[in-house]
JSON list of C-alpha atoms in Angstrom, two decimals:
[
{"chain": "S", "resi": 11, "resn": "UNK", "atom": "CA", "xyz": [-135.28, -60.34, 20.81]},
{"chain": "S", "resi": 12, "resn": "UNK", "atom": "CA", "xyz": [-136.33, -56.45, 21.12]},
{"chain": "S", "resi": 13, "resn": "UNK", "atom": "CA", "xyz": [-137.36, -55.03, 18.56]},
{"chain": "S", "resi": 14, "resn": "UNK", "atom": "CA", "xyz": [-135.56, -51.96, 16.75]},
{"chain": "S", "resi": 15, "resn": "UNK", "atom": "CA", "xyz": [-136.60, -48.88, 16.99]},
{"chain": "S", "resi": 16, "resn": "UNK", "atom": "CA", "xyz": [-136.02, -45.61, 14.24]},
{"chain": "S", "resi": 17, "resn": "UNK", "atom": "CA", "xyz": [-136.81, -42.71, 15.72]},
{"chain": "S", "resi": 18, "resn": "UNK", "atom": "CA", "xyz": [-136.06, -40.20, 12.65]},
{"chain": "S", "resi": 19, "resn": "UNK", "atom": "CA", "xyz": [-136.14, -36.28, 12.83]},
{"chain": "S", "resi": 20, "resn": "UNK", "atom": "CA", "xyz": [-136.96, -34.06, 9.55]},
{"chain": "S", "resi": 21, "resn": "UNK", "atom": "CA", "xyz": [-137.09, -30.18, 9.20]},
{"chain": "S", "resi": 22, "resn": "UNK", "atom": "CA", "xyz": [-140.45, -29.94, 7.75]},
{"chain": "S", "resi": 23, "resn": "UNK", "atom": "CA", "xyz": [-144.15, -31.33, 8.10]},
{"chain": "S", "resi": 24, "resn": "UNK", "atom": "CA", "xyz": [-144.02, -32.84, 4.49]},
{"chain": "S", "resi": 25, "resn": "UNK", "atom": "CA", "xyz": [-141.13, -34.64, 4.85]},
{"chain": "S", "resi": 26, "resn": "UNK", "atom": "CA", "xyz": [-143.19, -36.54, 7.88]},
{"chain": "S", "resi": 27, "resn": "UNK", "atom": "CA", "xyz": [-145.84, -36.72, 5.57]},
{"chain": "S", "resi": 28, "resn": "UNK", "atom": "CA", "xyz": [-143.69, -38.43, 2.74]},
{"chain": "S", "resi": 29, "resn": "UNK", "atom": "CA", "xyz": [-141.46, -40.73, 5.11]},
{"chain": "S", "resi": 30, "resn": "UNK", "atom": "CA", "xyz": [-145.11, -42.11, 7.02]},
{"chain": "S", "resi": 31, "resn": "UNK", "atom": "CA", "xyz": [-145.29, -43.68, 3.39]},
{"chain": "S", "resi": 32, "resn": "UNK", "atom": "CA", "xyz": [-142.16, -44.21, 2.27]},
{"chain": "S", "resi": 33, "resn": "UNK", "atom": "CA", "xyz": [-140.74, -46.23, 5.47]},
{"chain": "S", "resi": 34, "resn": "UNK", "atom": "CA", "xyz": [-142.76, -49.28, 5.71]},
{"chain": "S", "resi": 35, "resn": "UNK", "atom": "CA", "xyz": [-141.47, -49.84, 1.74]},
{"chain": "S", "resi": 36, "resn": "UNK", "atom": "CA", "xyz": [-137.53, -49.22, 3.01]},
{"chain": "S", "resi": 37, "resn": "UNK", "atom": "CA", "xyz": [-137.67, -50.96, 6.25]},
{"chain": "S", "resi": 38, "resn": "UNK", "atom": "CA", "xyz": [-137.69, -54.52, 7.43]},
{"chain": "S", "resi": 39, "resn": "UNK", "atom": "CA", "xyz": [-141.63, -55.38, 8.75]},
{"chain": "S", "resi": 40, "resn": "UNK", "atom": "CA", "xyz": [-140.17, -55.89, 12.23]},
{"chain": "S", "resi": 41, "resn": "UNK", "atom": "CA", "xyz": [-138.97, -52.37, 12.79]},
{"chain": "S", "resi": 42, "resn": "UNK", "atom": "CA", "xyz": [-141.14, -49.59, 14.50]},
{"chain": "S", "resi": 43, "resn": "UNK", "atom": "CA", "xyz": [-139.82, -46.32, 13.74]},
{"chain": "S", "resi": 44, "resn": "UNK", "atom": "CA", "xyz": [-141.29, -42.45, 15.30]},
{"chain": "S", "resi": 45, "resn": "UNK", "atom": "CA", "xyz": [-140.99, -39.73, 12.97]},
{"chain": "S", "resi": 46, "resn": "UNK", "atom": "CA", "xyz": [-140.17, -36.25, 14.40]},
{"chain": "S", "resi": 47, "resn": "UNK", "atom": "CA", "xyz": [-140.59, -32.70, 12.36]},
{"chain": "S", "resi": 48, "resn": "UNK", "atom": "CA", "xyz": [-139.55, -29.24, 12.65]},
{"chain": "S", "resi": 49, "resn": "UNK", "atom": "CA", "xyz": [-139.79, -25.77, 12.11]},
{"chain": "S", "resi": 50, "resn": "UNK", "atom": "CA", "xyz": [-137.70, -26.18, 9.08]},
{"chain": "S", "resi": 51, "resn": "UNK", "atom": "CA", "xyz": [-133.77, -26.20, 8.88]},
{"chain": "S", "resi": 52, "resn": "UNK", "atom": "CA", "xyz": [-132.49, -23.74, 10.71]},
{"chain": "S", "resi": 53, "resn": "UNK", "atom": "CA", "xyz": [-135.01, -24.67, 13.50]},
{"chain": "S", "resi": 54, "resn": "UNK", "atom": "CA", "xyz": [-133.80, -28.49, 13.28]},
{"chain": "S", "resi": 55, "resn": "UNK", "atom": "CA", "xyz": [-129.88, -27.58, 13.11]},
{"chain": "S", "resi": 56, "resn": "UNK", "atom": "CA", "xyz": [-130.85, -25.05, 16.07]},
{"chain": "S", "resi": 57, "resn": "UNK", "atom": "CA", "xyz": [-132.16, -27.71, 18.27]},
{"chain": "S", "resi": 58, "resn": "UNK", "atom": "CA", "xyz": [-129.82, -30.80, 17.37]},
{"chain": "S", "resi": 59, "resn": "UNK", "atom": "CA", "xyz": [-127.44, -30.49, 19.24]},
{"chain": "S", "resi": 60, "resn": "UNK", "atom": "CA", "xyz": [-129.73, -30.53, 22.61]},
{"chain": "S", "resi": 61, "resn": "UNK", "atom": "CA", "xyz": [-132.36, -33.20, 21.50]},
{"chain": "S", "resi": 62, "resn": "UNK", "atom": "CA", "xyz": [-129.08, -35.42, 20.41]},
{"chain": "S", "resi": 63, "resn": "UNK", "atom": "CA", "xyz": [-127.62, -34.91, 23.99]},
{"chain": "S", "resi": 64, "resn": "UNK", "atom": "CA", "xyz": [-131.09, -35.59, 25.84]},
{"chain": "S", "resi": 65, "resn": "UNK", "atom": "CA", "xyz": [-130.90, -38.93, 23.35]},
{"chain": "S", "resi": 66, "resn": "UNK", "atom": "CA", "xyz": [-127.89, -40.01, 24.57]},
{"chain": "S", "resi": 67, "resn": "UNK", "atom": "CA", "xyz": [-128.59, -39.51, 28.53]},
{"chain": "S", "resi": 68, "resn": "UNK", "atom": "CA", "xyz": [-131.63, -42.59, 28.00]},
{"chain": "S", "resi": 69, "resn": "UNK", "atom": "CA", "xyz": [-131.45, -43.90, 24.63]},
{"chain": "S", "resi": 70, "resn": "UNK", "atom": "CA", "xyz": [-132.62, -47.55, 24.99]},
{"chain": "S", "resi": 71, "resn": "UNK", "atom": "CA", "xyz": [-129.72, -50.31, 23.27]},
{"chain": "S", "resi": 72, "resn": "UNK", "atom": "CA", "xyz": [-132.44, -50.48, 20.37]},
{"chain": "S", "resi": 73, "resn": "UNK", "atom": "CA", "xyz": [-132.86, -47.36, 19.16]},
{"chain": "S", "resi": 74, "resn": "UNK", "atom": "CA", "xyz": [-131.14, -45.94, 16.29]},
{"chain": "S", "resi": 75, "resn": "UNK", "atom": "CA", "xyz": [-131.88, -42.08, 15.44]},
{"chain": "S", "resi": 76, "resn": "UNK", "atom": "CA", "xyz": [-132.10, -40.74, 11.53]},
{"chain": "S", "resi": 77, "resn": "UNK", "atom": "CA", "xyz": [-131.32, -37.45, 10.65]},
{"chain": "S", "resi": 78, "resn": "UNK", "atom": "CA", "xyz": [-133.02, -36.03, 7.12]},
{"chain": "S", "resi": 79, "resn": "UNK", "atom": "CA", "xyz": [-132.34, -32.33, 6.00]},
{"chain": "S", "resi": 80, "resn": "UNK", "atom": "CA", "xyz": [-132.88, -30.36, 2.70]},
{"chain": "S", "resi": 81, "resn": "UNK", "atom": "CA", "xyz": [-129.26, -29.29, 0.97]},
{"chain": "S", "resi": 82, "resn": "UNK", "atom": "CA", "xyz": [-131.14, -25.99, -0.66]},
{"chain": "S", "resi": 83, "resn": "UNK", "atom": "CA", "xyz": [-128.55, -23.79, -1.64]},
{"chain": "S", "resi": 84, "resn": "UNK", "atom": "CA", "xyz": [-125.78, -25.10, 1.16]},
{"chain": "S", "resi": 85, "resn": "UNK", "atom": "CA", "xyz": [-122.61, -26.06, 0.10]},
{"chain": "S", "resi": 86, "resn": "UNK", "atom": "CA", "xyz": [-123.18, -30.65, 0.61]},
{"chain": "S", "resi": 87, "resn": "UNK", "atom": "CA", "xyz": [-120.19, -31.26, 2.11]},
{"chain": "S", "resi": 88, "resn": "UNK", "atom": "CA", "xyz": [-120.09, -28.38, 4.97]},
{"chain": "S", "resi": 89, "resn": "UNK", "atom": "CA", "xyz": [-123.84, -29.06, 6.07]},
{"chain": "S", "resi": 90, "resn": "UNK", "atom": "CA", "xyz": [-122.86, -32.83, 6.04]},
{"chain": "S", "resi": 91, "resn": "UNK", "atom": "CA", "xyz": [-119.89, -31.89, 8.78]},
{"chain": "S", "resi": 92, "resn": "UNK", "atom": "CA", "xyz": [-122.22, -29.72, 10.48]},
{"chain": "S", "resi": 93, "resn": "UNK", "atom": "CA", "xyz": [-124.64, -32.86, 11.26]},
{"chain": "S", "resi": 94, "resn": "UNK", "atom": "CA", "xyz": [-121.40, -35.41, 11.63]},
{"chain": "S", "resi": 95, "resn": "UNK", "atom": "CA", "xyz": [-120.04, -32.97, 14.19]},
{"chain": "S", "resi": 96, "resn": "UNK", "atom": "CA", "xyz": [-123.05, -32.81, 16.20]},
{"chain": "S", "resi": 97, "resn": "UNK", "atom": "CA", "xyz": [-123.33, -36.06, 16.14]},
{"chain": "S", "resi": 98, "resn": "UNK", "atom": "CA", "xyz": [-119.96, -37.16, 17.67]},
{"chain": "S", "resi": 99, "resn": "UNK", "atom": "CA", "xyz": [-119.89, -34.22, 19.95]},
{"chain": "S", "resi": 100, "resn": "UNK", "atom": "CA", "xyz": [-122.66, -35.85, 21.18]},
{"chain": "S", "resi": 101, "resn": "UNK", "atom": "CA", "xyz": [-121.42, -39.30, 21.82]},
{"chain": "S", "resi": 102, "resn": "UNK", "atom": "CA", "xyz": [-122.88, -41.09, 18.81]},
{"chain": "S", "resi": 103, "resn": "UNK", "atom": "CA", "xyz": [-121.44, -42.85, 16.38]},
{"chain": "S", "resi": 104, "resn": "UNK", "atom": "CA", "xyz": [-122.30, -42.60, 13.01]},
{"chain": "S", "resi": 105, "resn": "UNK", "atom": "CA", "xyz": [-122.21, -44.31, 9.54]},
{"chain": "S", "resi": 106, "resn": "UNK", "atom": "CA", "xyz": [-119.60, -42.33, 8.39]},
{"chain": "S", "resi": 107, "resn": "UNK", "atom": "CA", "xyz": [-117.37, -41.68, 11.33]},
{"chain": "S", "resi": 108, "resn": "UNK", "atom": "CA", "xyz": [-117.59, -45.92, 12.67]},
{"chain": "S", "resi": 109, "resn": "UNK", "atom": "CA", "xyz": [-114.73, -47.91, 12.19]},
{"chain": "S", "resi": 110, "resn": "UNK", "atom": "CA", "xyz": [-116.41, -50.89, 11.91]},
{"chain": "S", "resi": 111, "resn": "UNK", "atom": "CA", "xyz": [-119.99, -51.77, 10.47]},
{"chain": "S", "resi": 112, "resn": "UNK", "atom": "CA", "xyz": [-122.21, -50.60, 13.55]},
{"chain": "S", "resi": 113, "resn": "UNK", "atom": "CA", "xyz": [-123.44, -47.24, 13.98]},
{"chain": "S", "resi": 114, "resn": "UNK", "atom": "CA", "xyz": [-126.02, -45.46, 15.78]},
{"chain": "S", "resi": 115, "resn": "UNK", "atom": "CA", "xyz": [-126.70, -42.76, 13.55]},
{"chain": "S", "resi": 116, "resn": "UNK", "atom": "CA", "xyz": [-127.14, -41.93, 10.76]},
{"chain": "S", "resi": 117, "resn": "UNK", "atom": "CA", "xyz": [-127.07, -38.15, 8.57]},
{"chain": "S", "resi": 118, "resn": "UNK", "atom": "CA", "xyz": [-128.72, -37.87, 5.37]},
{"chain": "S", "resi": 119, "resn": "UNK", "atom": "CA", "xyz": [-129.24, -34.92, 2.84]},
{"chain": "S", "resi": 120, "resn": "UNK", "atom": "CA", "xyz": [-131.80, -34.38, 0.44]},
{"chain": "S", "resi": 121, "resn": "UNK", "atom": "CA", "xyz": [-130.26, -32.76, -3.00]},
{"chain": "S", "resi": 122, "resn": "UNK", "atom": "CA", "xyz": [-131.42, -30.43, -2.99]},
{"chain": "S", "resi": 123, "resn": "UNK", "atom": "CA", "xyz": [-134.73, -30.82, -1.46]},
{"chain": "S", "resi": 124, "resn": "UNK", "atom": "CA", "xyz": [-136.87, -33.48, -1.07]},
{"chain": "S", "resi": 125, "resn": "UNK", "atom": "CA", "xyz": [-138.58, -32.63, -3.97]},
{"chain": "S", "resi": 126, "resn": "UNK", "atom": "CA", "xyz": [-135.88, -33.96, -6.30]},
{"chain": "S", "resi": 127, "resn": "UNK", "atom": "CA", "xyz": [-137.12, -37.62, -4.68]},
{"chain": "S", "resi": 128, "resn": "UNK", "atom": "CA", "xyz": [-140.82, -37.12, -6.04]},
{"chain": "S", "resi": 129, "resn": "UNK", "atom": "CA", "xyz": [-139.75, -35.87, -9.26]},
{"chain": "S", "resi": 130, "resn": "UNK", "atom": "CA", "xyz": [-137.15, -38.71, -9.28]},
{"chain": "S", "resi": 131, "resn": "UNK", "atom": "CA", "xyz": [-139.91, -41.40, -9.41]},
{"chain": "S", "resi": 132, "resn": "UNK", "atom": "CA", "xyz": [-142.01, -39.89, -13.14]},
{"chain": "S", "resi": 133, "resn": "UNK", "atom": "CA", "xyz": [-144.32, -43.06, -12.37]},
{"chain": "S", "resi": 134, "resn": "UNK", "atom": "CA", "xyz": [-145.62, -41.96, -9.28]},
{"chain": "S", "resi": 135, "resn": "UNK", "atom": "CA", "xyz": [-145.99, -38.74, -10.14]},
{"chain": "S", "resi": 136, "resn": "UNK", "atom": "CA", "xyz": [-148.33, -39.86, -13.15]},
{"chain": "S", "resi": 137, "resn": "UNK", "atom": "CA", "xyz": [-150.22, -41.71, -10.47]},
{"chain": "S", "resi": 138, "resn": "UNK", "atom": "CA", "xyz": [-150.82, -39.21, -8.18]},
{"chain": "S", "resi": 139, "resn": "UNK", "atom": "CA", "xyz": [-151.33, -36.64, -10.87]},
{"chain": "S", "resi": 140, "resn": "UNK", "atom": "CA", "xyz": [-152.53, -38.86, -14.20]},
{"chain": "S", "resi": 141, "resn": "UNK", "atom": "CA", "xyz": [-152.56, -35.26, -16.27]},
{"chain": "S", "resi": 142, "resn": "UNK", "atom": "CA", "xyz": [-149.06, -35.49, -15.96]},
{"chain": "S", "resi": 143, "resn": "UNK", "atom": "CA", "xyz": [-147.11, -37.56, -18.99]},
{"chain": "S", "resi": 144, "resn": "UNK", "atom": "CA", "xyz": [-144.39, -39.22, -17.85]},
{"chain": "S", "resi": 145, "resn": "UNK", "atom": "CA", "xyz": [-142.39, -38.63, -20.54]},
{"chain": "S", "resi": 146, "resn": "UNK", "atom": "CA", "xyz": [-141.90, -35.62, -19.03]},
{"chain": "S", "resi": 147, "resn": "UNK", "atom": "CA", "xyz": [-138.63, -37.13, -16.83]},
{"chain": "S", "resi": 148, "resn": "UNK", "atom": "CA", "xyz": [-137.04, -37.15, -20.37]},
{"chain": "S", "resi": 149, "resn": "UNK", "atom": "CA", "xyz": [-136.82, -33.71, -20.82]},
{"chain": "S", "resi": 150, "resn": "UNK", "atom": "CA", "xyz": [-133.51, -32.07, -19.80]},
{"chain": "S", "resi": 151, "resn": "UNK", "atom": "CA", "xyz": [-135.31, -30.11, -17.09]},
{"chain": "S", "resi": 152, "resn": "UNK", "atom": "CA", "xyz": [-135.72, -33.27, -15.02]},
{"chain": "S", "resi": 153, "resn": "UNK", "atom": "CA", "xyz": [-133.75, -35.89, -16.25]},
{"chain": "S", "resi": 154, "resn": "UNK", "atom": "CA", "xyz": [-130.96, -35.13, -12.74]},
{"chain": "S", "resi": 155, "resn": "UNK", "atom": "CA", "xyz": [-133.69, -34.46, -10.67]},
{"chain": "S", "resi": 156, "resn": "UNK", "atom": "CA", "xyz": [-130.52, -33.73, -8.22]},
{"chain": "S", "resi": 157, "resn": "UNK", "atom": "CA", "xyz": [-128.98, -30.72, -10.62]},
{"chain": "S", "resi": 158, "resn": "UNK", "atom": "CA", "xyz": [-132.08, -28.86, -11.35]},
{"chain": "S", "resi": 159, "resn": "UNK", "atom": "CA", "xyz": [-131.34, -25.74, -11.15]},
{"chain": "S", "resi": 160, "resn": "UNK", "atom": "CA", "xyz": [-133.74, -23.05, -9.48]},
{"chain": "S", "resi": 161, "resn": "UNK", "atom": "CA", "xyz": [-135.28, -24.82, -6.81]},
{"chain": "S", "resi": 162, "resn": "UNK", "atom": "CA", "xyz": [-137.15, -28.84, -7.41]},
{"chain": "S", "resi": 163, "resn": "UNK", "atom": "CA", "xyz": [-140.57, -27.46, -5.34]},
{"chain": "S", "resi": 164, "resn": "UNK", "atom": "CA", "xyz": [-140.27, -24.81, -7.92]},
{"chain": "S", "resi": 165, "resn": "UNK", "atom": "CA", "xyz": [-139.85, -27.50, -10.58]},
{"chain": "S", "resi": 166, "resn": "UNK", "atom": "CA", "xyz": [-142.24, -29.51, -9.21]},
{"chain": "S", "resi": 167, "resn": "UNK", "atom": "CA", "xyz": [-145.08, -26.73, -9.28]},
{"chain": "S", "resi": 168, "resn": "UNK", "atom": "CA", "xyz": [-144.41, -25.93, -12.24]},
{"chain": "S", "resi": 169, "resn": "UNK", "atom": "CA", "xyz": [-144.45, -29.19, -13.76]},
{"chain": "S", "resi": 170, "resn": "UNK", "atom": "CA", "xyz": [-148.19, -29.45, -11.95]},
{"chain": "S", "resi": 171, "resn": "UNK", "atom": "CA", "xyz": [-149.46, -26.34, -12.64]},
{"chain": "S", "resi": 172, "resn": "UNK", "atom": "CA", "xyz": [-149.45, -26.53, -16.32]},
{"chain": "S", "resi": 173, "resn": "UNK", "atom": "CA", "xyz": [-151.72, -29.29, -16.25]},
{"chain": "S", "resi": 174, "resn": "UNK", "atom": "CA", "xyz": [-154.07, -27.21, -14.28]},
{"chain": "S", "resi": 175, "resn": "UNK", "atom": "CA", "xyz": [-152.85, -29.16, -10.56]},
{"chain": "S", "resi": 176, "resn": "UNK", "atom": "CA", "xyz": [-152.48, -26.77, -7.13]},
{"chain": "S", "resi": 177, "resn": "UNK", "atom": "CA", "xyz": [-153.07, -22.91, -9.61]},
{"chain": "S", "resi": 178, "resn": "UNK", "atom": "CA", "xyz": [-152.81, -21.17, -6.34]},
{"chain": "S", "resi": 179, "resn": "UNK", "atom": "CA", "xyz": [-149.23, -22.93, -5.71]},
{"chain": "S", "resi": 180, "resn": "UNK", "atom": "CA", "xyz": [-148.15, -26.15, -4.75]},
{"chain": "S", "resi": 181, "resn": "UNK", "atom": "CA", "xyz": [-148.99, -27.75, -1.33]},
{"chain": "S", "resi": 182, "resn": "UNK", "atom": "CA", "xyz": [-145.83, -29.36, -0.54]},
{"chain": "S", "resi": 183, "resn": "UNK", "atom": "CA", "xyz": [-147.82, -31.36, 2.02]},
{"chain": "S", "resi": 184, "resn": "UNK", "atom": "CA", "xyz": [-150.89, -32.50, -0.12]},
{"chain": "S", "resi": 185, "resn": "UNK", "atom": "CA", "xyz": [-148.26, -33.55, -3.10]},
{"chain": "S", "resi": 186, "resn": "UNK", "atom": "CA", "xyz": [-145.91, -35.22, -0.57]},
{"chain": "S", "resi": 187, "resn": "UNK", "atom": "CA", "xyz": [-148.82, -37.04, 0.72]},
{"chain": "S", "resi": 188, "resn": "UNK", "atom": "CA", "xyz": [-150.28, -38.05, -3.13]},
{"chain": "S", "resi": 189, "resn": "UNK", "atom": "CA", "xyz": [-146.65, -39.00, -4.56]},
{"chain": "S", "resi": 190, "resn": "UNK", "atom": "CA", "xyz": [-145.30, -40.70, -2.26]},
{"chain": "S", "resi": 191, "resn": "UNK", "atom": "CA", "xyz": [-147.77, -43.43, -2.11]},
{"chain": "S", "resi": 192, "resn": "UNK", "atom": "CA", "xyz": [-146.83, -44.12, -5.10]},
{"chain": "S", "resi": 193, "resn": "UNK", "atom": "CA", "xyz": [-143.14, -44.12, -5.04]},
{"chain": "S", "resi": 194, "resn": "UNK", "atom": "CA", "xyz": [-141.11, -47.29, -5.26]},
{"chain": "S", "resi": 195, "resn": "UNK", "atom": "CA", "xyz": [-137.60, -47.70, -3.91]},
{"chain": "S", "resi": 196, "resn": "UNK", "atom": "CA", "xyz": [-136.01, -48.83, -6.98]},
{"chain": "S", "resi": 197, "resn": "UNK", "atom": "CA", "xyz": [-135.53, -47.04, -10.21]},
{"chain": "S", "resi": 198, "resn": "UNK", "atom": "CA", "xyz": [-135.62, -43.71, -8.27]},
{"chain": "S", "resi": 199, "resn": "UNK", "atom": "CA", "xyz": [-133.66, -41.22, -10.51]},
{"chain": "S", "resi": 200, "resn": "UNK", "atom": "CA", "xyz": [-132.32, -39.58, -7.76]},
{"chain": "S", "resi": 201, "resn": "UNK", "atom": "CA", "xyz": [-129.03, -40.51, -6.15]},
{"chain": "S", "resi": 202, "resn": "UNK", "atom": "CA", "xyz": [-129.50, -38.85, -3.04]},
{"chain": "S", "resi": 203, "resn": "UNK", "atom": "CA", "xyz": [-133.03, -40.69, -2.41]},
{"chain": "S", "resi": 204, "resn": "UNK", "atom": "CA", "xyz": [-131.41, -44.07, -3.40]},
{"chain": "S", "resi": 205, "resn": "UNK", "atom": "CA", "xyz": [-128.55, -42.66, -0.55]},
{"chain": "S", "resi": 206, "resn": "UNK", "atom": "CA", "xyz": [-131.12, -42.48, 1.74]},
{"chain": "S", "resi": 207, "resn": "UNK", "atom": "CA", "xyz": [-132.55, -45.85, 0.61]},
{"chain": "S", "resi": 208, "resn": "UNK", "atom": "CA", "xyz": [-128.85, -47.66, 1.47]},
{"chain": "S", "resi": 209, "resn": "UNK", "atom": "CA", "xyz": [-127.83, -45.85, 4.37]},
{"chain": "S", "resi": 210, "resn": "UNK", "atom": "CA", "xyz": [-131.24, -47.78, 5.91]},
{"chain": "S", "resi": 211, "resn": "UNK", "atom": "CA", "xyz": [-130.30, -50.40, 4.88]},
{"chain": "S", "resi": 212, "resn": "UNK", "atom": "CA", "xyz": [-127.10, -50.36, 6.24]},
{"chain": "S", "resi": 213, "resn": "UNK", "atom": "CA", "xyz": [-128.52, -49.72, 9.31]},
{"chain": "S", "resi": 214, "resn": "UNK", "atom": "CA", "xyz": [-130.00, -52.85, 9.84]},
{"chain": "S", "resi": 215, "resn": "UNK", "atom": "CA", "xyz": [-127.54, -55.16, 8.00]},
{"chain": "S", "resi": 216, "resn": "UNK", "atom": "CA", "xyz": [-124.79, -53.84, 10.57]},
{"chain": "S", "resi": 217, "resn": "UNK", "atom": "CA", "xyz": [-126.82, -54.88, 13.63]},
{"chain": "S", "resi": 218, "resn": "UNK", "atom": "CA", "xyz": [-127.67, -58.10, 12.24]},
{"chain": "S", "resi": 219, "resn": "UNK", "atom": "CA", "xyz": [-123.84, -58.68, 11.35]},
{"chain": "S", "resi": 220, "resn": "UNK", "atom": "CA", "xyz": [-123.36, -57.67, 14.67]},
{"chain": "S", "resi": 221, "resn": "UNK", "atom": "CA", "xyz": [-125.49, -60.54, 16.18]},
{"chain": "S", "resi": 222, "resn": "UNK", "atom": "CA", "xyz": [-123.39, -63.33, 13.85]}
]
């Protein structure tokens, strides 16, 4: 049987960074997966809808494509339709717009930027950074890494910097790279990382249902 391939597409470097890591501990050994980053959001939502349609003139019966953006300050639900729309515009079905269990793509959103997922793991963190206590996910600050309010890189520097980690401001790539190594899939106090985490996962269930 051929294997699957997930060929996923992110706005930014770090998130590239982070997913190299975080992938192999989400996805079954047997699937081989390209990762694919941009010039941040607007230059990923800019060039969607064109990279989609060149996808769907050759896209091999194996592939499946991810698509991973940052909410920031966008209203969820109207950058969510943004991606769906492109999506079926484009001829691809997705998770949320299939009427049975098989899809082809799949959107995802990071609330409200990826950040919340590294602060949403207080272990790893502590690992990459052992200055850190990670009692720290107790305080109100952090305990929705989701609803913090003012920005999670923000948070996150913050949280580093006053144990003397990146004083000349964080580098998202360097702590992407250091956390997630560390990260686990479970226990993640973030809802939209343990989204991401099931959506996958439902990737892969629905083609194996669909070879029953």
């Amino acid at each position: 049987m051929t294997r699957l391939h997930l060929e996923i597409l992110v706005e930014e470097y770090s998130a590239e960074v982070a997913l190299e890591q975080l992938l192999p501990k989400i996805l079954p050994s047997d699937i081989e997966f390209e990762i694919r980053s941009f010039r941040g959001k607007k230059d990923l939502l800019k060039k969607l809808p064109q990279r989609l349609k060149g996808y769907q003139a050759w896209l091999p019966e194996n592939w499946r494509i991810l698509v991973l953006c940052d909410r920031d300050n966008e209203d969820c639900k109207k950058l969510k339709k943004i991606l769906e729309d492109c999506a079926t515009s484009n001829g691809f079905t997705t998770k949320s717009s299939s009427e049975t269990q098989k899809f082809i793509l799949l959107n995802r959103i990071a609330i409200e930027e990826l950040e919340a997922w590294f602060l949403g793991d207080a272990i790893a963190i502590y690992q990459a950074y052992p200055k850190i206590e990670k009692s720290f996910a107790a305080r109100q600050r952090y305990r929705d890494p989701d609803a913090i309010k003012g920005g999670t890189w923000e948070a996150l520097e913050d949280l580093l910097q006053k144990k003397g980690y990146h004083p000349g401001g964080l580098n998202k790539v360097e702590a992407a790279r250091k956390i997630s190594e560390y990260m686990q899939t479970k226990n993640n106090r973030s809802v939209s990382f343990q989204c991401f985490c099931s959506g996958i996962q439902a990737f892969f269930s629905s083609d194996e249902n669909s070879n029953e």
